Amino acid sequence: MPIYEFECEGCGAVFEELVAARATVVACPECGSERTRRLMSALSPPGRMPRGAGVRSDESRRREREAARQDRMGESRKRRAAGEKP
Ligand SMILES: [Zn+2]
């Protein structure tokens, strides 16, 4: 059986379910709502990407976090320089 990705319209949770191709209703594991829809996106979620791709995206996420941190530090330095309290 294929694994499909579903999105809950009730709470927005995205989850994967092993379902028969003709299964119609899959309840949300988060809130129990049956208002879920199958995502037709061809994109693989990060957890199922090939190992190499996953590592690369982790690395780029880490760099983004680092850059954001540097930005914040720069901002607070600027505020301090202007004599404002954080
Ligand atoms: Zn839900």
PDB file of N, CA and C and ligand atoms in Angstrom:
ATOM      1  N   MET A   1       0.843  -1.208   0.000  1.00  0.00           N
ATOM      2  CA  MET A   1       0.000   0.000   0.000  1.00  0.00           C
ATOM      3  C   MET A   1       0.872   1.249   0.000  1.00  0.00           C
ATOM      4  N   PRO A   2       0.450   2.219  -0.742  1.00  0.00           N
ATOM      5  CA  PRO A   2       1.255   3.454  -0.794  1.00  0.00           C
ATOM      6  C   PRO A   2       1.040   4.317   0.442  1.00  0.00           C
ATOM      7  N   ILE A   3       2.017   5.128   0.724  1.00  0.00           N
ATOM      8  CA  ILE A   3       1.875   6.106   1.809  1.00  0.00           C
ATOM      9  C   ILE A   3       1.485   7.430   1.197  1.00  0.00           C
ATOM     10  N   TYR A   4       0.406   7.975   1.682  1.00  0.00           N
ATOM     11  CA  TYR A   4      -0.017   9.289   1.202  1.00  0.00           C
ATOM     12  C   TYR A   4       0.139  10.313   2.303  1.00  0.00           C
ATOM     13  N   GLU A   5       0.323  11.545   1.878  1.00  0.00           N
ATOM     14  CA  GLU A   5       0.373  12.640   2.828  1.00  0.00           C
ATOM     15  C   GLU A   5      -1.007  13.277   2.882  1.00  0.00           C
ATOM     16  N   PHE A   6      -1.444  13.563   4.090  1.00  0.00           N
ATOM     17  CA  PHE A   6      -2.741  14.215   4.266  1.00  0.00           C
ATOM     18  C   PHE A   6      -2.559  15.498   5.046  1.00  0.00           C
ATOM     19  N   GLU A   7      -3.476  16.427   4.794  1.00  0.00           N
ATOM     20  CA  GLU A   7      -3.490  17.641   5.591  1.00  0.00           C
ATOM     21  C   GLU A   7      -4.860  17.749   6.227  1.00  0.00           C
ATOM     22  N   CYS A   8      -4.859  18.035   7.536  1.00  0.00           N
ATOM     23  CA  CYS A   8      -6.116  18.197   8.258  1.00  0.00           C
ATOM     24  C   CYS A   8      -6.617  19.624   8.061  1.00  0.00           C
ATOM     25  N   GLU A   9      -7.874  19.743   7.640  1.00  0.00           N
ATOM     26  CA  GLU A   9      -8.425  21.081   7.461  1.00  0.00           C
ATOM     27  C   GLU A   9      -8.917  21.641   8.783  1.00  0.00           C
ATOM     28  N   GLY A  10      -8.997  20.788   9.771  1.00  0.00           N
ATOM     29  CA  GLY A  10      -9.439  21.251  11.077  1.00  0.00           C
ATOM     30  C   GLY A  10      -8.324  21.948  11.838  1.00  0.00           C
ATOM     31  N   CYS A  11      -7.168  21.286  11.947  1.00  0.00           N
ATOM     32  CA  CYS A  11      -6.091  21.848  12.762  1.00  0.00           C
ATOM     33  C   CYS A  11      -4.826  22.109  11.955  1.00  0.00           C
ATOM     34  N   GLY A  12      -4.824  21.738  10.686  1.00  0.00           N
ATOM     35  CA  GLY A  12      -3.673  22.030   9.848  1.00  0.00           C
ATOM     36  C   GLY A  12      -2.550  21.027   9.935  1.00  0.00           C
ATOM     37  N   ALA A  13      -2.745  19.973  10.707  1.00  0.00           N
ATOM     38  CA  ALA A  13      -1.692  18.974  10.845  1.00  0.00           C
ATOM     39  C   ALA A  13      -1.457  18.256   9.513  1.00  0.00           C
ATOM     40  N   VAL A  14      -0.227  17.969   9.231  1.00  0.00           N
ATOM     41  CA  VAL A  14       0.104  17.191   8.045  1.00  0.00           C
ATOM     42  C   VAL A  14       0.650  15.860   8.523  1.00  0.00           C
ATOM     43  N   PHE A  15       0.110  14.799   7.984  1.00  0.00           N
ATOM     44  CA  PHE A  15       0.536  13.486   8.448  1.00  0.00           C
ATOM     45  C   PHE A  15       0.545  12.506   7.288  1.00  0.00           C
ATOM     46  N   GLU A  16       1.239  11.416   7.477  1.00  0.00           N
ATOM     47  CA  GLU A  16       1.307  10.395   6.448  1.00  0.00           C
ATOM     48  C   GLU A  16       0.488   9.203   6.879  1.00  0.00           C
ATOM     49  N   GLU A  17      -0.217   8.623   5.927  1.00  0.00           N
ATOM     50  CA  GLU A  17      -1.005   7.444   6.218  1.00  0.00           C
ATOM     51  C   GLU A  17      -0.771   6.395   5.148  1.00  0.00           C
ATOM     52  N   LEU A  18      -0.717   5.176   5.630  1.00  0.00           N
ATOM     53  CA  LEU A  18      -0.621   4.049   4.718  1.00  0.00           C
ATOM     54  C   LEU A  18      -2.058   3.695   4.371  1.00  0.00           C
ATOM     55  N   VAL A  19      -2.485   4.008   3.163  1.00  0.00           N
ATOM     56  CA  VAL A  19      -3.891   3.772   2.837  1.00  0.00           C
ATOM     57  C   VAL A  19      -4.050   3.049   1.515  1.00  0.00           C
ATOM     58  N   ALA A  20      -5.149   2.353   1.403  1.00  0.00           N
ATOM     59  CA  ALA A  20      -5.497   1.752   0.129  1.00  0.00           C
ATOM     60  C   ALA A  20      -5.824   2.877  -0.842  1.00  0.00           C
ATOM     61  N   ALA A  21      -5.554   2.652  -2.115  1.00  0.00           N
ATOM     62  CA  ALA A  21      -5.727   3.708  -3.109  1.00  0.00           C
ATOM     63  C   ALA A  21      -7.135   4.287  -3.093  1.00  0.00           C
ATOM     64  N   ARG A  22      -8.127   3.466  -2.742  1.00  0.00           N
ATOM     65  CA  ARG A  22      -9.496   3.956  -2.819  1.00  0.00           C
ATOM     66  C   ARG A  22     -10.042   4.383  -1.463  1.00  0.00           C
ATOM     67  N   ALA A  23      -9.206   4.377  -0.459  1.00  0.00           N
ATOM     68  CA  ALA A  23      -9.678   4.844   0.848  1.00  0.00           C
ATOM     69  C   ALA A  23     -10.138   6.278   0.718  1.00  0.00           C
ATOM     70  N   THR A  24     -11.214   6.604   1.388  1.00  0.00           N
ATOM     71  CA  THR A  24     -11.759   7.953   1.228  1.00  0.00           C
ATOM     72  C   THR A  24     -11.460   8.830   2.432  1.00  0.00           C
ATOM     73  N   VAL A  25     -11.855   8.374   3.611  1.00  0.00           N
ATOM     74  CA  VAL A  25     -11.727   9.234   4.782  1.00  0.00           C
ATOM     75  C   VAL A  25     -10.638   8.721   5.709  1.00  0.00           C
ATOM     76  N   VAL A  26      -9.726   9.615   6.038  1.00  0.00           N
ATOM     77  CA  VAL A  26      -8.681   9.302   7.002  1.00  0.00           C
ATOM     78  C   VAL A  26      -8.787  10.331   8.122  1.00  0.00           C
ATOM     79  N   ALA A  27      -8.961   9.869   9.324  1.00  0.00           N
ATOM     80  CA  ALA A  27      -9.107  10.809  10.449  1.00  0.00           C
ATOM     81  C   ALA A  27      -7.754  11.378  10.847  1.00  0.00           C
ATOM     82  N   CYS A  28      -7.781  12.646  11.236  1.00  0.00           N
ATOM     83  CA  CYS A  28      -6.565  13.312  11.682  1.00  0.00           C
ATOM     84  C   CYS A  28      -6.097  12.715  13.009  1.00  0.00           C
ATOM     85  N   PRO A  29      -4.824  12.360  13.100  1.00  0.00           N
ATOM     86  CA  PRO A  29      -4.306  11.798  14.346  1.00  0.00           C
ATOM     87  C   PRO A  29      -4.177  12.854  15.443  1.00  0.00           C
ATOM     88  N   GLU A  30      -4.188  14.122  15.057  1.00  0.00           N
ATOM     89  CA  GLU A  30      -4.022  15.195  16.039  1.00  0.00           C
ATOM     90  C   GLU A  30      -5.341  15.552  16.711  1.00  0.00           C
ATOM     91  N   CYS A  31      -6.379  15.770  15.909  1.00  0.00           N
ATOM     92  CA  CYS A  31      -7.631  16.256  16.490  1.00  0.00           C
ATOM     93  C   CYS A  31      -8.798  15.320  16.204  1.00  0.00           C
ATOM     94  N   GLY A  32      -8.571  14.278  15.417  1.00  0.00           N
ATOM     95  CA  GLY A  32      -9.636  13.317  15.173  1.00  0.00           C
ATOM     96  C   GLY A  32     -10.605  13.738  14.078  1.00  0.00           C
ATOM     97  N   SER A  33     -10.399  14.930  13.515  1.00  0.00           N
ATOM     98  CA  SER A  33     -11.288  15.414  12.473  1.00  0.00           C
ATOM     99  C   SER A  33     -11.170  14.539  11.220  1.00  0.00           C
ATOM    100  N   GLU A  34     -12.292  14.365  10.544  1.00  0.00           N
ATOM    101  CA  GLU A  34     -12.239  13.602   9.293  1.00  0.00           C
ATOM    102  C   GLU A  34     -12.187  14.533   8.097  1.00  0.00           C
ATOM    103  N   ARG A  35     -12.031  15.806   8.365  1.00  0.00           N
ATOM    104  CA  ARG A  35     -11.897  16.768   7.271  1.00  0.00           C
ATOM    105  C   ARG A  35     -10.432  16.850   6.856  1.00  0.00           C
ATOM    106  N   THR A  36      -9.968  15.791   6.254  1.00  0.00           N
ATOM    107  CA  THR A  36      -8.578  15.759   5.805  1.00  0.00           C
ATOM    108  C   THR A  36      -8.572  15.617   4.296  1.00  0.00           C
ATOM    109  N   ARG A  37      -7.515  16.125   3.699  1.00  0.00           N
ATOM    110  CA  ARG A  37      -7.424  15.949   2.257  1.00  0.00           C
ATOM    111  C   ARG A  37      -6.038  15.435   1.904  1.00  0.00           C
ATOM    112  N   ARG A  38      -6.011  14.626   0.868  1.00  0.00           N
ATOM    113  CA  ARG A  38      -4.752  14.048   0.434  1.00  0.00           C
ATOM    114  C   ARG A  38      -3.954  15.114  -0.297  1.00  0.00           C
ATOM    115  N   LEU A  39      -2.715  15.236   0.058  1.00  0.00           N
ATOM    116  CA  LEU A  39      -1.859  16.196  -0.638  1.00  0.00           C
ATOM    117  C   LEU A  39      -1.335  15.546  -1.904  1.00  0.00           C
ATOM    118  N   MET A  40      -1.480  16.271  -2.994  1.00  0.00           N
ATOM    119  CA  MET A  40      -1.062  15.698  -4.269  1.00  0.00           C
ATOM    120  C   MET A  40       0.349  16.136  -4.648  1.00  0.00           C
ATOM    121  N   SER A  41       0.962  16.900  -3.771  1.00  0.00           N
ATOM    122  CA  SER A  41       2.304  17.395  -4.057  1.00  0.00           C
ATOM    123  C   SER A  41       3.276  16.251  -4.346  1.00  0.00           C
ATOM    124  N   ALA A  42       4.125  16.466  -5.321  1.00  0.00           N
ATOM    125  CA  ALA A  42       5.115  15.456  -5.661  1.00  0.00           C
ATOM    126  C   ALA A  42       6.367  15.601  -4.813  1.00  0.00           C
ATOM    127  N   LEU A  43       6.406  16.658  -4.019  1.00  0.00           N
ATOM    128  CA  LEU A  43       7.589  16.898  -3.196  1.00  0.00           C
ATOM    129  C   LEU A  43       7.642  15.919  -2.035  1.00  0.00           C
ATOM    130  N   SER A  44       8.799  15.373  -1.787  1.00  0.00           N
ATOM    131  CA  SER A  44       8.961  14.498  -0.641  1.00  0.00           C
ATOM    132  C   SER A  44       9.118  15.345   0.602  1.00  0.00           C
ATOM    133  N   PRO A  45       8.517  14.920   1.696  1.00  0.00           N
ATOM    134  CA  PRO A  45       8.785  15.635   2.951  1.00  0.00           C
ATOM    135  C   PRO A  45      10.241  15.416   3.349  1.00  0.00           C
ATOM    136  N   PRO A  46      10.802  16.307   4.144  1.00  0.00           N
ATOM    137  CA  PRO A  46      12.229  16.233   4.484  1.00  0.00           C
ATOM    138  C   PRO A  46      12.637  14.864   5.009  1.00  0.00           C
ATOM    139  N   GLY A  47      11.774  14.250   5.796  1.00  0.00           N
ATOM    140  CA  GLY A  47      12.119  12.961   6.406  1.00  0.00           C
ATOM    141  C   GLY A  47      12.344  11.851   5.403  1.00  0.00           C
ATOM    142  N   ARG A  48      11.826  12.034   4.196  1.00  0.00           N
ATOM    143  CA  ARG A  48      11.964  10.944   3.233  1.00  0.00           C
ATOM    144  C   ARG A  48      12.894  11.304   2.087  1.00  0.00           C
ATOM    145  N   MET A  49      13.598  12.405   2.204  1.00  0.00           N
ATOM    146  CA  MET A  49      14.551  12.753   1.163  1.00  0.00           C
ATOM    147  C   MET A  49      15.759  11.835   1.243  1.00  0.00           C
ATOM    148  N   PRO A  50      16.450  11.702   0.139  1.00  0.00           N
ATOM    149  CA  PRO A  50      17.685  10.916   0.185  1.00  0.00           C
ATOM    150  C   PRO A  50      18.633  11.518   1.219  1.00  0.00           C
ATOM    151  N   ARG A  51      19.416  10.647   1.813  1.00  0.00           N
ATOM    152  CA  ARG A  51      20.296  11.043   2.901  1.00  0.00           C
ATOM    153  C   ARG A  51      21.093  12.319   2.586  1.00  0.00           C
ATOM    154  N   GLY A  52      21.704  12.357   1.428  1.00  0.00           N
ATOM    155  CA  GLY A  52      22.556  13.498   1.083  1.00  0.00           C
ATOM    156  C   GLY A  52      21.783  14.807   1.064  1.00  0.00           C
ATOM    157  N   ALA A  53      20.590  14.772   0.460  1.00  0.00           N
ATOM    158  CA  ALA A  53      19.787  15.984   0.365  1.00  0.00           C
ATOM    159  C   ALA A  53      19.385  16.462   1.757  1.00  0.00           C
ATOM    160  N   GLY A  54      19.035  15.500   2.625  1.00  0.00           N
ATOM    161  CA  GLY A  54      18.639  15.870   3.977  1.00  0.00           C
ATOM    162  C   GLY A  54      19.766  16.555   4.711  1.00  0.00           C
ATOM    163  N   VAL A  55      20.961  16.038   4.568  1.00  0.00           N
ATOM    164  CA  VAL A  55      22.107  16.635   5.244  1.00  0.00           C
ATOM    165  C   VAL A  55      22.338  18.043   4.730  1.00  0.00           C
ATOM    166  N   ARG A  56      22.222  18.203   3.402  1.00  0.00           N
ATOM    167  CA  ARG A  56      22.444  19.529   2.840  1.00  0.00           C
ATOM    168  C   ARG A  56      21.425  20.521   3.390  1.00  0.00           C
ATOM    169  N   SER A  57      20.164  20.108   3.481  1.00  0.00           N
ATOM    170  CA  SER A  57      19.157  21.064   3.921  1.00  0.00           C
ATOM    171  C   SER A  57      19.337  21.364   5.412  1.00  0.00           C
ATOM    172  N   ASP A  58      19.752  20.377   6.190  1.00  0.00           N
ATOM    173  CA  ASP A  58      20.064  20.651   7.599  1.00  0.00           C
ATOM    174  C   ASP A  58      21.152  21.703   7.689  1.00  0.00           C
ATOM    175  N   GLU A  59      22.152  21.531   6.867  1.00  0.00           N
ATOM    176  CA  GLU A  59      23.290  22.449   6.889  1.00  0.00           C
ATOM    177  C   GLU A  59      22.845  23.857   6.503  1.00  0.00           C
ATOM    178  N   SER A  60      22.000  23.959   5.483  1.00  0.00           N
ATOM    179  CA  SER A  60      21.587  25.300   5.063  1.00  0.00           C
ATOM    180  C   SER A  60      20.658  25.910   6.105  1.00  0.00           C
ATOM    181  N   ARG A  61      19.838  25.056   6.753  1.00  0.00           N
ATOM    182  CA  ARG A  61      19.002  25.591   7.828  1.00  0.00           C
ATOM    183  C   ARG A  61      19.871  26.139   8.948  1.00  0.00           C
ATOM    184  N   ARG A  62      20.952  25.407   9.268  1.00  0.00           N
ATOM    185  CA  ARG A  62      21.835  25.833  10.342  1.00  0.00           C
ATOM    186  C   ARG A  62      22.463  27.186   9.992  1.00  0.00           C
ATOM    187  N   ARG A  63      22.852  27.312   8.722  1.00  0.00           N
ATOM    188  CA  ARG A  63      23.465  28.572   8.299  1.00  0.00           C
ATOM    189  C   ARG A  63      22.461  29.717   8.379  1.00  0.00           C
ATOM    190  N   GLU A  64      21.184  29.418   8.012  1.00  0.00           N
ATOM    191  CA  GLU A  64      20.165  30.468   8.097  1.00  0.00           C
ATOM    192  C   GLU A  64      19.979  30.907   9.541  1.00  0.00           C
ATOM    193  N   ARG A  65      19.915  29.915  10.451  1.00  0.00           N
ATOM    194  CA  ARG A  65      19.754  30.259  11.863  1.00  0.00           C
ATOM    195  C   ARG A  65      20.907  31.131  12.319  1.00  0.00           C
ATOM    196  N   GLU A  66      22.097  30.736  11.927  1.00  0.00           N
ATOM    197  CA  GLU A  66      23.296  31.477  12.317  1.00  0.00           C
ATOM    198  C   GLU A  66      23.215  32.913  11.797  1.00  0.00           C
ATOM    199  N   ALA A  67      22.799  33.051  10.547  1.00  0.00           N
ATOM    200  CA  ALA A  67      22.695  34.383   9.951  1.00  0.00           C
ATOM    201  C   ALA A  67      21.653  35.212  10.695  1.00  0.00           C
ATOM    202  N   ALA A  68      20.527  34.577  11.054  1.00  0.00           N
ATOM    203  CA  ALA A  68      19.471  35.291  11.776  1.00  0.00           C
ATOM    204  C   ALA A  68      19.995  35.749  13.138  1.00  0.00           C
ATOM    205  N   ARG A  69      20.788  34.882  13.770  1.00  0.00           N
ATOM    206  CA  ARG A  69      21.334  35.220  15.068  1.00  0.00           C
ATOM    207  C   ARG A  69      22.270  36.430  14.941  1.00  0.00           C
ATOM    208  N   GLN A  70      23.095  36.411  13.914  1.00  0.00           N
ATOM    209  CA  GLN A  70      24.009  37.522  13.692  1.00  0.00           C
ATOM    210  C   GLN A  70      23.217  38.808  13.469  1.00  0.00           C
ATOM    211  N   ASP A  71      22.111  38.696  12.712  1.00  0.00           N
ATOM    212  CA  ASP A  71      21.274  39.872  12.458  1.00  0.00           C
ATOM    213  C   ASP A  71      20.761  40.442  13.768  1.00  0.00           C
ATOM    214  N   ARG A  72      20.228  39.535  14.617  1.00  0.00           N
ATOM    215  CA  ARG A  72      19.668  40.016  15.876  1.00  0.00           C
ATOM    216  C   ARG A  72      20.747  40.690  16.704  1.00  0.00           C
ATOM    217  N   MET A  73      21.935  40.088  16.744  1.00  0.00           N
ATOM    218  CA  MET A  73      23.014  40.672  17.524  1.00  0.00           C
ATOM    219  C   MET A  73      23.360  42.055  16.979  1.00  0.00           C
ATOM    220  N   GLY A  74      23.375  42.149  15.666  1.00  0.00           N
ATOM    221  CA  GLY A  74      23.675  43.440  15.057  1.00  0.00           C
ATOM    222  C   GLY A  74      22.616  44.464  15.430  1.00  0.00           C
ATOM    223  N   GLU A  75      21.355  44.030  15.422  1.00  0.00           N
ATOM    224  CA  GLU A  75      20.261  44.941  15.775  1.00  0.00           C
ATOM    225  C   GLU A  75      20.424  45.451  17.199  1.00  0.00           C
ATOM    226  N   SER A  76      20.687  44.529  18.144  1.00  0.00           N
ATOM    227  CA  SER A  76      20.737  44.986  19.534  1.00  0.00           C
ATOM    228  C   SER A  76      21.961  45.876  19.744  1.00  0.00           C
ATOM    229  N   ARG A  77      23.022  45.599  19.006  1.00  0.00           N
ATOM    230  CA  ARG A  77      24.189  46.484  19.118  1.00  0.00           C
ATOM    231  C   ARG A  77      23.817  47.882  18.648  1.00  0.00           C
ATOM    232  N   LYS A  78      23.045  47.925  17.544  1.00  0.00           N
ATOM    233  CA  LYS A  78      22.652  49.226  17.009  1.00  0.00           C
ATOM    234  C   LYS A  78      21.775  49.965  18.021  1.00  0.00           C
ATOM    235  N   ARG A  79      20.834  49.192  18.640  1.00  0.00           N
ATOM    236  CA  ARG A  79      19.951  49.835  19.613  1.00  0.00           C
ATOM    237  C   ARG A  79      20.757  50.370  20.792  1.00  0.00           C
ATOM    238  N   ARG A  80      21.694  49.558  21.267  1.00  0.00           N
ATOM    239  CA  ARG A  80      22.507  50.015  22.396  1.00  0.00           C
ATOM    240  C   ARG A  80      23.274  51.284  22.019  1.00  0.00           C
ATOM    241  N   ALA A  81      23.785  51.283  20.797  1.00  0.00           N
ATOM    242  CA  ALA A  81      24.560  52.439  20.343  1.00  0.00           C
ATOM    243  C   ALA A  81      23.679  53.685  20.314  1.00  0.00           C
ATOM    244  N   ALA A  82      22.387  53.481  20.045  1.00  0.00           N
ATOM    245  CA  ALA A  82      21.478  54.620  19.989  1.00  0.00           C
ATOM    246  C   ALA A  82      21.000  55.012  21.382  1.00  0.00           C
ATOM    247  N   GLY A  83      21.416  54.262  22.398  1.00  0.00           N
ATOM    248  CA  GLY A  83      21.058  54.634  23.757  1.00  0.00           C
ATOM    249  C   GLY A  83      19.703  54.102  24.214  1.00  0.00           C
ATOM    250  N   GLU A  84      19.137  53.137  23.436  1.00  0.00           N
ATOM    251  CA  GLU A  84      17.841  52.572  23.834  1.00  0.00           C
ATOM    252  C   GLU A  84      18.053  51.341  24.693  1.00  0.00           C
ATOM    253  N   LYS A  85      17.115  51.078  25.567  1.00  0.00           N
ATOM    254  CA  LYS A  85      17.160  49.830  26.326  1.00  0.00           C
ATOM    255  C   LYS A  85      16.473  48.745  25.495  1.00  0.00           C
ATOM    256  N   PRO A  86      16.944  47.521  25.607  1.00  0.00           N
ATOM    257  CA  PRO A  86      16.358  46.442  24.817  1.00  0.00           C
ATOM    258  C   PRO A  86      14.886  46.162  25.210  1.00  0.00           C
TER     259      PRO A  86
HETATM  260 ZN    ZN B   1      -6.568  17.786  12.863  1.00  0.00          ZN
END
